[in-house]
XYZ file of C-alpha atoms in Angstrom:
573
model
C 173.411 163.418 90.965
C 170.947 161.347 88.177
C 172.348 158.101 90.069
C 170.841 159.757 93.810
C 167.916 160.878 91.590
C 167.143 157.677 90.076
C 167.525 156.004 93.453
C 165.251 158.630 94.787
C 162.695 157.208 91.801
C 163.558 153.661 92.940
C 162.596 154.319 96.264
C 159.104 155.417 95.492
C 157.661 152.332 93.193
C 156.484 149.520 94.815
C 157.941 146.133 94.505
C 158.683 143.055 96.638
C 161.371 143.413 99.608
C 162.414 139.738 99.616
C 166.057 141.031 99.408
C 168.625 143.645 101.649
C 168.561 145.874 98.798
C 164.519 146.077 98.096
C 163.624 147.268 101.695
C 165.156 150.407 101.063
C 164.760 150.071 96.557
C 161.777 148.410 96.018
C 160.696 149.322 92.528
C 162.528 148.704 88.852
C 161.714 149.528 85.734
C 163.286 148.239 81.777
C 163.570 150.128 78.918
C 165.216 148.841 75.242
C 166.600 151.034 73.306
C 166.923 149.047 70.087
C 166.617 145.133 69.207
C 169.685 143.601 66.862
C 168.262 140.854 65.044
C 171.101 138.576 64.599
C 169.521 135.616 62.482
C 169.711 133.527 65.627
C 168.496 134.692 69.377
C 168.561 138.986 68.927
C 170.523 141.013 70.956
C 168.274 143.812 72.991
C 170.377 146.669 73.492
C 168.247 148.058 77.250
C 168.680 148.532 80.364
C 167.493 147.591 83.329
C 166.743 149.983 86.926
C 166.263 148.174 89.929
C 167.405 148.207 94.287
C 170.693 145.851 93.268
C 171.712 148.146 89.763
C 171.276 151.396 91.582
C 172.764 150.563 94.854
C 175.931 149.123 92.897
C 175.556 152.341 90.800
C 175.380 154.964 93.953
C 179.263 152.720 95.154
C 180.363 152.954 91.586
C 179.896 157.028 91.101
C 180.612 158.382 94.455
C 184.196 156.402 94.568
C 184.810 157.407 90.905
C 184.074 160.822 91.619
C 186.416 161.281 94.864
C 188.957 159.277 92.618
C 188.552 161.938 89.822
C 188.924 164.614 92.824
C 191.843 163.154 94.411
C 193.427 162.543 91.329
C 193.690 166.500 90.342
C 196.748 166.845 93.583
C 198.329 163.300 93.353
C 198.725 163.750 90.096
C 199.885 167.102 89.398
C 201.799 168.298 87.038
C 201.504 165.108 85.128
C 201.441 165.039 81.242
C 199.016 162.463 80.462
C 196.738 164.128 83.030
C 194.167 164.924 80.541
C 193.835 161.099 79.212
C 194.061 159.487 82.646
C 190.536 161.395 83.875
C 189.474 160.465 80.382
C 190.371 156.709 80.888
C 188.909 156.832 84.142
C 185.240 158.443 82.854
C 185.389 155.560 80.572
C 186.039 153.041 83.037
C 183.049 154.208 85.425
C 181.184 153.965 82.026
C 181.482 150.420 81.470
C 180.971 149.522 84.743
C 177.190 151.635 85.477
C 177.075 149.583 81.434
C 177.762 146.106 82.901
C 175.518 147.261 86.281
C 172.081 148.525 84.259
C 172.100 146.341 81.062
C 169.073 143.949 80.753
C 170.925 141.998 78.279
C 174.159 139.466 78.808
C 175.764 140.548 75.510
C 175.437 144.174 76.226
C 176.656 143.635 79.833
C 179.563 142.249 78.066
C 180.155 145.091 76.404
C 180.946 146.961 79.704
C 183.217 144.000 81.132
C 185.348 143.865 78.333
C 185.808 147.632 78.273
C 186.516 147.952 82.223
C 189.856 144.851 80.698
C 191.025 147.365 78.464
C 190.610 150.773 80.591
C 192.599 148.489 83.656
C 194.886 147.820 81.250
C 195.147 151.494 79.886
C 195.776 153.098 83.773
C 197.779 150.648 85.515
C 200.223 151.143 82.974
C 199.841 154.759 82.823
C 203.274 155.191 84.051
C 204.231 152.843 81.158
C 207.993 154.160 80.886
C 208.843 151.688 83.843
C 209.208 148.207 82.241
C 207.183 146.646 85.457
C 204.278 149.156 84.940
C 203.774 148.265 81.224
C 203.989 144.018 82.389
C 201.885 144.597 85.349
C 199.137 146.188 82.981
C 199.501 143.493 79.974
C 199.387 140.638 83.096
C 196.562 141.782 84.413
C 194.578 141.996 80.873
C 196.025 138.944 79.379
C 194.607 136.929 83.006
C 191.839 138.388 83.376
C 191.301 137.725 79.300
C 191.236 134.142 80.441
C 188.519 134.085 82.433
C 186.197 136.282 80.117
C 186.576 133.571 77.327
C 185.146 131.243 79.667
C 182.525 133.987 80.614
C 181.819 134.822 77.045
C 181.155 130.708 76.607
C 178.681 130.803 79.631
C 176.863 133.403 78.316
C 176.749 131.858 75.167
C 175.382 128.625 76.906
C 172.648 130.415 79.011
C 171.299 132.295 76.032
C 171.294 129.402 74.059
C 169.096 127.529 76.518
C 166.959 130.259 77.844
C 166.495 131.024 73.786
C 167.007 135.149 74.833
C 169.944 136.750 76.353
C 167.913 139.137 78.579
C 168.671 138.518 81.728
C 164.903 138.329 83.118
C 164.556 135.648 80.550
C 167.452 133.583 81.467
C 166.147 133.621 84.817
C 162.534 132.922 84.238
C 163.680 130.112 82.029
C 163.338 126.692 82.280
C 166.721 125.112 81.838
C 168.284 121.889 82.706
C 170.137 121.300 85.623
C 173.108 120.093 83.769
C 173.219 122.760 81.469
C 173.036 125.494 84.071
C 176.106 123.882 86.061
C 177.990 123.831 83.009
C 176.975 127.856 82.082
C 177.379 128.644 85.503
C 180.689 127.269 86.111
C 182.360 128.722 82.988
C 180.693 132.133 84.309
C 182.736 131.852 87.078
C 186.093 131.768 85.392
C 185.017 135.614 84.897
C 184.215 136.270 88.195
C 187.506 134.936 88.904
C 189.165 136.930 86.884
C 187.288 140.251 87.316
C 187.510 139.659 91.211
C 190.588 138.369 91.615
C 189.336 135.145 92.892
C 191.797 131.991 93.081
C 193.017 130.957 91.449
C 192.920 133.933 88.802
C 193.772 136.163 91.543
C 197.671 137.191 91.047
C 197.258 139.860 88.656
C 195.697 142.248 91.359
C 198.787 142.959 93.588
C 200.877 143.301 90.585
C 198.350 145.904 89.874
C 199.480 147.804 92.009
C 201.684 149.453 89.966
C 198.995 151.984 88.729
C 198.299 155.232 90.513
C 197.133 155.054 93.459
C 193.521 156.511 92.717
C 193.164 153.693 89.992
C 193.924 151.182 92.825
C 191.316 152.831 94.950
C 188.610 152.550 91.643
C 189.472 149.097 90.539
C 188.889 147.604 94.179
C 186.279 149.385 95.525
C 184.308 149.970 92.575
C 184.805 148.465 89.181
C 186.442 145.598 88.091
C 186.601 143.252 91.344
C 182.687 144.889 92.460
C 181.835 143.099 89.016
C 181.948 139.746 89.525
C 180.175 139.921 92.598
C 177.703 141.777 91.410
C 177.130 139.409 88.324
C 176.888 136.234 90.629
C 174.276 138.541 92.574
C 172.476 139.488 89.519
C 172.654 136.042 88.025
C 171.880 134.255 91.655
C 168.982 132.287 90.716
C 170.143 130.395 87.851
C 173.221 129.490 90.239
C 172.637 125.152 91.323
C 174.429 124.570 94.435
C 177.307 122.376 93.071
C 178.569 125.614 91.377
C 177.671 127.913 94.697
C 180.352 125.417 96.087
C 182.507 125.097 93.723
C 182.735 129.147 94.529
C 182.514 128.620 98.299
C 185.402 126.318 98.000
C 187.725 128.824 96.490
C 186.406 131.425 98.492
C 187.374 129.685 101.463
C 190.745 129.021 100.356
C 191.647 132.963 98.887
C 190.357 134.358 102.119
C 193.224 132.904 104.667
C 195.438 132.376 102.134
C 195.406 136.503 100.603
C 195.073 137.128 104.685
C 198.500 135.586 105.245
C 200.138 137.061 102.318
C 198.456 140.729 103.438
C 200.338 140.362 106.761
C 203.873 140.041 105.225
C 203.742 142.242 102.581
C 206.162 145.556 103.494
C 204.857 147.326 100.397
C 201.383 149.370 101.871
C 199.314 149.084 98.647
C 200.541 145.116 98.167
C 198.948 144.841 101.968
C 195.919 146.283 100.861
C 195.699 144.439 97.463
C 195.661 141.358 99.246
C 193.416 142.250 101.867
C 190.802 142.863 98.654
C 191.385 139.611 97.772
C 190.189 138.131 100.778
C 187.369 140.962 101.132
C 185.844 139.396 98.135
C 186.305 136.359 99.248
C 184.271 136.783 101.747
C 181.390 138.159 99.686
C 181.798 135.075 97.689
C 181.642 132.870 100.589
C 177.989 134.672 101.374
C 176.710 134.066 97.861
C 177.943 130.380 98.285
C 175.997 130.404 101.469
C 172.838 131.456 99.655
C 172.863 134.916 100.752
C 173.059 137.483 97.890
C 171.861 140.172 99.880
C 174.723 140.069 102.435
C 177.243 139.888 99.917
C 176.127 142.820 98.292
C 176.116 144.704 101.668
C 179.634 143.923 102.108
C 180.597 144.711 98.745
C 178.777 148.088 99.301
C 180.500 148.439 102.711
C 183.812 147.683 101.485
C 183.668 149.760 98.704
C 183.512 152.553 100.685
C 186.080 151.885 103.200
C 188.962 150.367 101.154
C 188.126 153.534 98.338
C 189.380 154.942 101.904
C 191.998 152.920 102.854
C 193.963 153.206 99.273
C 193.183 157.287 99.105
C 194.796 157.373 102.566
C 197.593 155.137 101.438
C 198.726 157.758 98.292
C 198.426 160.792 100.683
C 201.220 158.794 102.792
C 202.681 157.944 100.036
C 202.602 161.188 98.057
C 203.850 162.362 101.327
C 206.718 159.607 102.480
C 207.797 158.890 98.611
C 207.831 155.122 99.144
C 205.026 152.234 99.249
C 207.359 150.777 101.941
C 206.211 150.307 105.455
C 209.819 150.088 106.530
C 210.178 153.596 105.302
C 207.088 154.945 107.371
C 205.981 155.541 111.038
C 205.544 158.710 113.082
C 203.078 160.461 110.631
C 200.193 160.528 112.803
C 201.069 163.832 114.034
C 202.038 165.177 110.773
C 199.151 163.989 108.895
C 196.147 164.277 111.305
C 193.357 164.004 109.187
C 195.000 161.021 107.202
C 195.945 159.506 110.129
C 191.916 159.856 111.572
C 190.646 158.896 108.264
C 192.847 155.781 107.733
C 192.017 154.884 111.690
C 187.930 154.779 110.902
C 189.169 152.509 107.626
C 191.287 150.058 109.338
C 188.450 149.507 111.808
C 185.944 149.116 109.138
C 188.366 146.448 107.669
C 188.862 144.891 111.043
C 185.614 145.084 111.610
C 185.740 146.721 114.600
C 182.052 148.637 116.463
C 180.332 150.995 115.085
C 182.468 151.143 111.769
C 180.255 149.716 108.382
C 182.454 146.550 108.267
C 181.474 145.039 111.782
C 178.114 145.414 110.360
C 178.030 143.890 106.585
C 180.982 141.448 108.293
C 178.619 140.139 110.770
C 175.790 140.084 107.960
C 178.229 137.473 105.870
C 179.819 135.053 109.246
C 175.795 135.009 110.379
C 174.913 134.202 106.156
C 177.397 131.022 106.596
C 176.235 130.003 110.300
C 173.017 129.817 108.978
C 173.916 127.732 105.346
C 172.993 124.405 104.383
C 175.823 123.794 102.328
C 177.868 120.774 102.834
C 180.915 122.982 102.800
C 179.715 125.157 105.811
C 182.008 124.119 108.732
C 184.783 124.448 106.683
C 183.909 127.920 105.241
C 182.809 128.945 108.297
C 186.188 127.927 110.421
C 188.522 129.913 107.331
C 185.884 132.591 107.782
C 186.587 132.794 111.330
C 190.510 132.692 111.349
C 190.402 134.696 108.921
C 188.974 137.645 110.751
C 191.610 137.142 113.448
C 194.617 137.591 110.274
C 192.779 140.707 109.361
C 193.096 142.093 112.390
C 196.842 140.829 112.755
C 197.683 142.484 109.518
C 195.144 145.923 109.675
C 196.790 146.704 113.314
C 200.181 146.052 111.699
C 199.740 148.554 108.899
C 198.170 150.652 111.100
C 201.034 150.821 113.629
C 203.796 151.060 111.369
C 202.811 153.867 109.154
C 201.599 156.101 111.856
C 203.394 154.961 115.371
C 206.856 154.222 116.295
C 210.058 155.986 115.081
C 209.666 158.586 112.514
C 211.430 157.427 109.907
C 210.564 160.105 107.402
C 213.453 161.475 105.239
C 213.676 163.515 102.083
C 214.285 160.457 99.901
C 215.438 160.702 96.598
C 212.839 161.754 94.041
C 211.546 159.233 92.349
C 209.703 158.136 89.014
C 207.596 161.286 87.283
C 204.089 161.569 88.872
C 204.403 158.164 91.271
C 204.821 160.463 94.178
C 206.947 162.908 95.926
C 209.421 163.696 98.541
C 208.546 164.256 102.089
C 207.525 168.138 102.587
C 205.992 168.930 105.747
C 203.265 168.986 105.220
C 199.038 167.294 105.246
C 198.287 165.976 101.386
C 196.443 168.749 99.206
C 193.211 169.689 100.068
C 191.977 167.798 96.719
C 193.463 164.837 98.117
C 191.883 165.475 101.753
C 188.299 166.252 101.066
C 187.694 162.815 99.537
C 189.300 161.144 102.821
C 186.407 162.626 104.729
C 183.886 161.960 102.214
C 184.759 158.827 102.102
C 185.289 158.320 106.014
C 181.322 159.044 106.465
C 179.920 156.054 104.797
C 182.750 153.931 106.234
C 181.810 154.675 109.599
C 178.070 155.136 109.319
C 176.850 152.975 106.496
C 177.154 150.259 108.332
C 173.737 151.166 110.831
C 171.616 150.402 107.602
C 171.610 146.387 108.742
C 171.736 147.256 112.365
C 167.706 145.845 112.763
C 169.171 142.287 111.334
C 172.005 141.750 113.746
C 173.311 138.678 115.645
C 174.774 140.033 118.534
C 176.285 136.757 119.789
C 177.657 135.479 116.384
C 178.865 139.499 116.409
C 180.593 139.299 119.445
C 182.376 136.194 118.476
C 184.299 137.946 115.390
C 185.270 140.882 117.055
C 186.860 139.165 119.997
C 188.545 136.870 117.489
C 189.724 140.258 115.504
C 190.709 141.682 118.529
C 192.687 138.622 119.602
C 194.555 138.692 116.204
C 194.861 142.477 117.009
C 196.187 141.842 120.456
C 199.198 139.858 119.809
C 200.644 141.919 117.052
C 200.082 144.810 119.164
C 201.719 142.858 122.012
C 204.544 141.916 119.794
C 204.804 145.617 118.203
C 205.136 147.089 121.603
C 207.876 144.817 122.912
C 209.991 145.529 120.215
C 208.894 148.819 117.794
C 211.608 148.675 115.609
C 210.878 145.347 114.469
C 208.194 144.287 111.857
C 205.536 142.069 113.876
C 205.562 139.449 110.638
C 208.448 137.548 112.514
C 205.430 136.098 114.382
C 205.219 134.351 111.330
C 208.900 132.426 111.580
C 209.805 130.469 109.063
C 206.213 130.441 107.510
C 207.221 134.132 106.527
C 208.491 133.733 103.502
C 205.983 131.688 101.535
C 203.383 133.962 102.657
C 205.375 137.103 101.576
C 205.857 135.307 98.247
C 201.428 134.396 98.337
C 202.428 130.973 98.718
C 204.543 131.012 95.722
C 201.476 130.830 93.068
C 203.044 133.174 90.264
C 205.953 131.096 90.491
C 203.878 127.870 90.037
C 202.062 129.251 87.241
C 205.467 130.407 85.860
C 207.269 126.873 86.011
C 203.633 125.505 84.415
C 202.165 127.742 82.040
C 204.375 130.947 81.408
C 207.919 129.201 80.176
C 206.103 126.253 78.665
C 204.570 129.012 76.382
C 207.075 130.885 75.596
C 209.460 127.554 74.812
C 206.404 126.995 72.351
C 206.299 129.964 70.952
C 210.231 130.202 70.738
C 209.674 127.004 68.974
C 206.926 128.067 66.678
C 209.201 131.388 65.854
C 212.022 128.633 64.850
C 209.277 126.620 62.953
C 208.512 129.343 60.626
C 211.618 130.895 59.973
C 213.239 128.047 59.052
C 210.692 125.372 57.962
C 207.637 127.744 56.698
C 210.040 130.619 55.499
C 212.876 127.917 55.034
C 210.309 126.083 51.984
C 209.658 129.510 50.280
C 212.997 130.893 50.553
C 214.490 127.295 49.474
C 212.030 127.800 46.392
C 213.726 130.604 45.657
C 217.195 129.773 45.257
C 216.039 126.291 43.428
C 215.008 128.618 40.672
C 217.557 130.710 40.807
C 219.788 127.836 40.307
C 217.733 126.163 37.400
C 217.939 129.368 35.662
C 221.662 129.786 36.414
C 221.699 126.476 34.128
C 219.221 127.682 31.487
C 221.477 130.873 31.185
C 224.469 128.905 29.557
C 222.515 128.053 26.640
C 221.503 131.941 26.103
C 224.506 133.851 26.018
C 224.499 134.815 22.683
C 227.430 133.160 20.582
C 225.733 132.649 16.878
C 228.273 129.842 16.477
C 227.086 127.836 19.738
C 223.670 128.158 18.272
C 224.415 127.254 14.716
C 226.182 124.532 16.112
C 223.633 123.511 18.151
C 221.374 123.871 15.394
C 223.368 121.487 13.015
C 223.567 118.911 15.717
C 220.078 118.767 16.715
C 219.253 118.405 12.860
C 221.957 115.468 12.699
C 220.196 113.675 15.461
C 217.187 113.801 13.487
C 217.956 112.310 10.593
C 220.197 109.391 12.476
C 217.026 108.928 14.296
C 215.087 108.771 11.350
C 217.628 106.192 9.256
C 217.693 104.046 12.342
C 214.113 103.714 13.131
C 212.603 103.387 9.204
């Protein structure tokens, strides 16, 4: 409610409309709380109200509250209930932190608070050894890229001689040191957005509840790197913005393919973020923040959907397995209509939000003068064709076809539960069709800006990709349409094999080091002090025959040592 008022506020002030977000929030206003004087460049703890901040703010609180909502029936009956909404409050914190601060080092705050509340609910179930490594992979990569975002920070403030983020702008900084900031801010948009190639911690994610999958990518941690490129955009030089177009172009197609072999729902959707952002990276590399931003807005409401729909199935199947699903439309009609407006918002797919804020980004790259353009634009384009392939797939095997719904066995506390009957809770429901509104309707906002033709060429190409999986379902619906893949199946089902890569690379080498280090210091560190140890022990073993108190051996002693002397003293005058 004080987000829609302040927007209300926004909406009243003047200011320029150069951007998507000003025609509609033109004014902005900056307040500091407090200045930190650090001996060096101070620290001004503010924030800062404008179109972009609220906009991203209005995403960030409506999907955290229907998570919060949602979360009271998925998970109930759950013990750690009470610190899971409390984890999740914090979370939407630190991300309206990072989206209102007027300073770098106090948005910083908020990013590395949203790393340690991902970490805290992904492993909520932490009792399952794969929940507790998918939530220390995901901090310990996405750890990675911060200290490369913490160094660009460093670098900008240093130059612009303020960290406020109206200063770095306004300043006047060389163009060498702004590549350099730049591209060591984009390790932490890599890692916060799961771009390549810091991407593989986000499936694995998927280990969380389902509502924290729905917050982290629609609203939080992958919406933050976007949103800091968008924020940042003008300090940006184009070798960076391809640089970023680059690996956008490659973790669009590539997270498409893997999407459309996954048989795990949630790891289908994971991906399918992945190449979401992608695309809204691809628009900023094309030089248009503003239709990024409208994607990102657009998506965030429809994949909030998408994963909300996916835990009512699978609160209702008790699997994440495709395999395991089909038939539900009829007993799950308002899932089934809700998760139909989200797949065609993901598709793209008239009058849905995503054909809009889809078209906005493919026109955004038509229209660049990057030297990268053709080839973003041609992974752009196949790319919508392998989201259709892979949204008509999910689609089709969760809710047509053979019902193969079963009491299964019960399975981990709180993940989810056996097959009842029955539509999800109504907790769980009314956030479907909350959500469902701005996924179908937001969309209409960018209608006025539209390139029909450009338009027309996406959705034919996502209706081709729909088209032959459909074709393929319906000639055999017992069989999963990823055999159109063949042989090329089972690299994409493994994403191309990446985690193993970085295993054979970077995750063994480590731990033979560290095995290696543990060896060092037990026996060459500890070795030296415990060797110390028994030398002395030893020397006083030796010292101890002289002390064990016979008056004879001393007297004796005694005499002789006096003999010596006077020898000595005979002998040498």
């Amino acid at each position: 409610m004080l987000t829609v008022w302040l927007a209300w506020q926004v909406s009243g002030a003047g200011g320029s409309a150069d951007v998507f977000w000003a025609e509609f929030l033109p004014g902005s206003a900056e307040g500091t709380l407090t200045v930190i004087d650090t001996g060096a460049i101070p620290i001004s703890v503010g924030l800062q109200v404008d179109g972009l901040s609220v906009l991203t703010a209005i995403l960030v609180t409506v999907v955290a509250t229907a998570v919060q909502v949602y979360s009271v029936g998925y998970l109930r009956g759950d013990s750690r209930f009470p610190s899971y909404s409390a984890f999740i409050s914090l979370f939407t914190s630190a991300m309206l932190l990072v989206v209102f601060a007027a300073d770098l080092l106090v948005l910083y705050v908020g990013w590395e608070i949203m790393g340690l509340c991902s970490y805290l609910l992904i492993g909520h179930w932490w009792e399952d050894r794969a929940n507790s490594r998918a939530a220390v992979k995901a901090f310990l990569v996405t750890r990675l890229g911060d200290v490369a975002f913490l160094f660009g920070i460093f670098t900008l403030g240093f130059a612009a001689g303020s960290f406020r983020i109206d200063d770095v702008i306004a300043a006047d900084i060389s163009t060498g040191t702004l590549v350099l900031a730049t591209m060591l801010l984009l390790g932490g948009v890599a890692g916060k957005s799961a771009q390549v190639p810091l991407h593989t911690w986000l499936p694995d994610a998927m280990a969380g509840p389902t509502p924290i999958s729905a917050l982290i990518h629609a609203a939080t941690m992958v919406a933050a790197g976007i949103f800091i490129v968008a924020r940042l955009f003008p300090v940006f030089p184009q070798p960076t913005l391809d640089v970023l177009g680059v690996l956008a172009a490659i973790g669009m197609l590539g997270a498409a393919l893997a999407a459309l072999a996954q048989d795990d729902l949630k790891r289908v959707l994971a991906y399918s973020t992945i190449s979401q952002l992608a695309y809204m990276a691809a628009a900023l590399s094309a030089g248009s923040p503003d239709a990024a931003i409208f994607h990102l807005i657009s998506h965030g409401a429809f994949k909030a959907l998408l994963f909300l729909c996916a835990g009512a199935v699978i609160h209702h199947v008790g699997s994440n397995l495709l395999s395991h699903m089909g038939g539900l439309r009829q007993a799950m009609p308002i899932t089934f209509w809700t998760m139909t407006i989200g797949f065609a918002a993901l598709m793209g797919l008239p009058p849905t939000s995503g054909f809009f804020s889809k078209d906005a980004v493919i026109l955004a790259i038509e229209h660049s003068t990057s030297p990268i353009r053709l080839f973003l634009y041609g992974s752009a384009l196949i790319t919508v064709g392998v989201t259709g392939a892979y949204a008509i797939r999910a689609w089709l095997r969760t809710f047509f076809g053979e019902e193969h719904v079963h009491a299964l066995a019960e399975p981990t506390p709180g993940t989810a539960h056996v097959f009842d009957g029955r539509e999800a809770p109504r907790t769980m429901v009314w956030p479907l069709v909350l959500l469902a509104i701005p996924a179908l309707l937001l969309g209409f906002i960018g209608v006025a800006d539209m390139d029909w033709p450009s338009a027309a060429i996406s959705l034919l190409v996502a209706l081709l990709g729909a088209g032959i999986v459909y074709t393929t379902w319906r000639g055999a619906p017992h069989s999963d349409p990823a055999r159109l893949l063949g042989p090329f199946r089972g690299p994409c089902e493994q994403a191309f094999y990446v985690d193993r890569v970085y295993a054979a690379l970077i995750a063994r080498p480590t731990l033979a080091l560290a095995r290696g280090v543990v060896r060092t210091d037990t026996h060459v560190v500890d070795g030296a002090v415990r060797g110390s140890g028994r030398l002395t022990l030893g020397l006083s073993s030796l010292a101890r025959l002289s002390q064990n108190g016979n008056a004879q051996l001393y007297v004796t002693g005694l005499l002789a040592g006096v003999l010596l002397i006077a020898v000595g003293a005979v002998m040498l005058g």
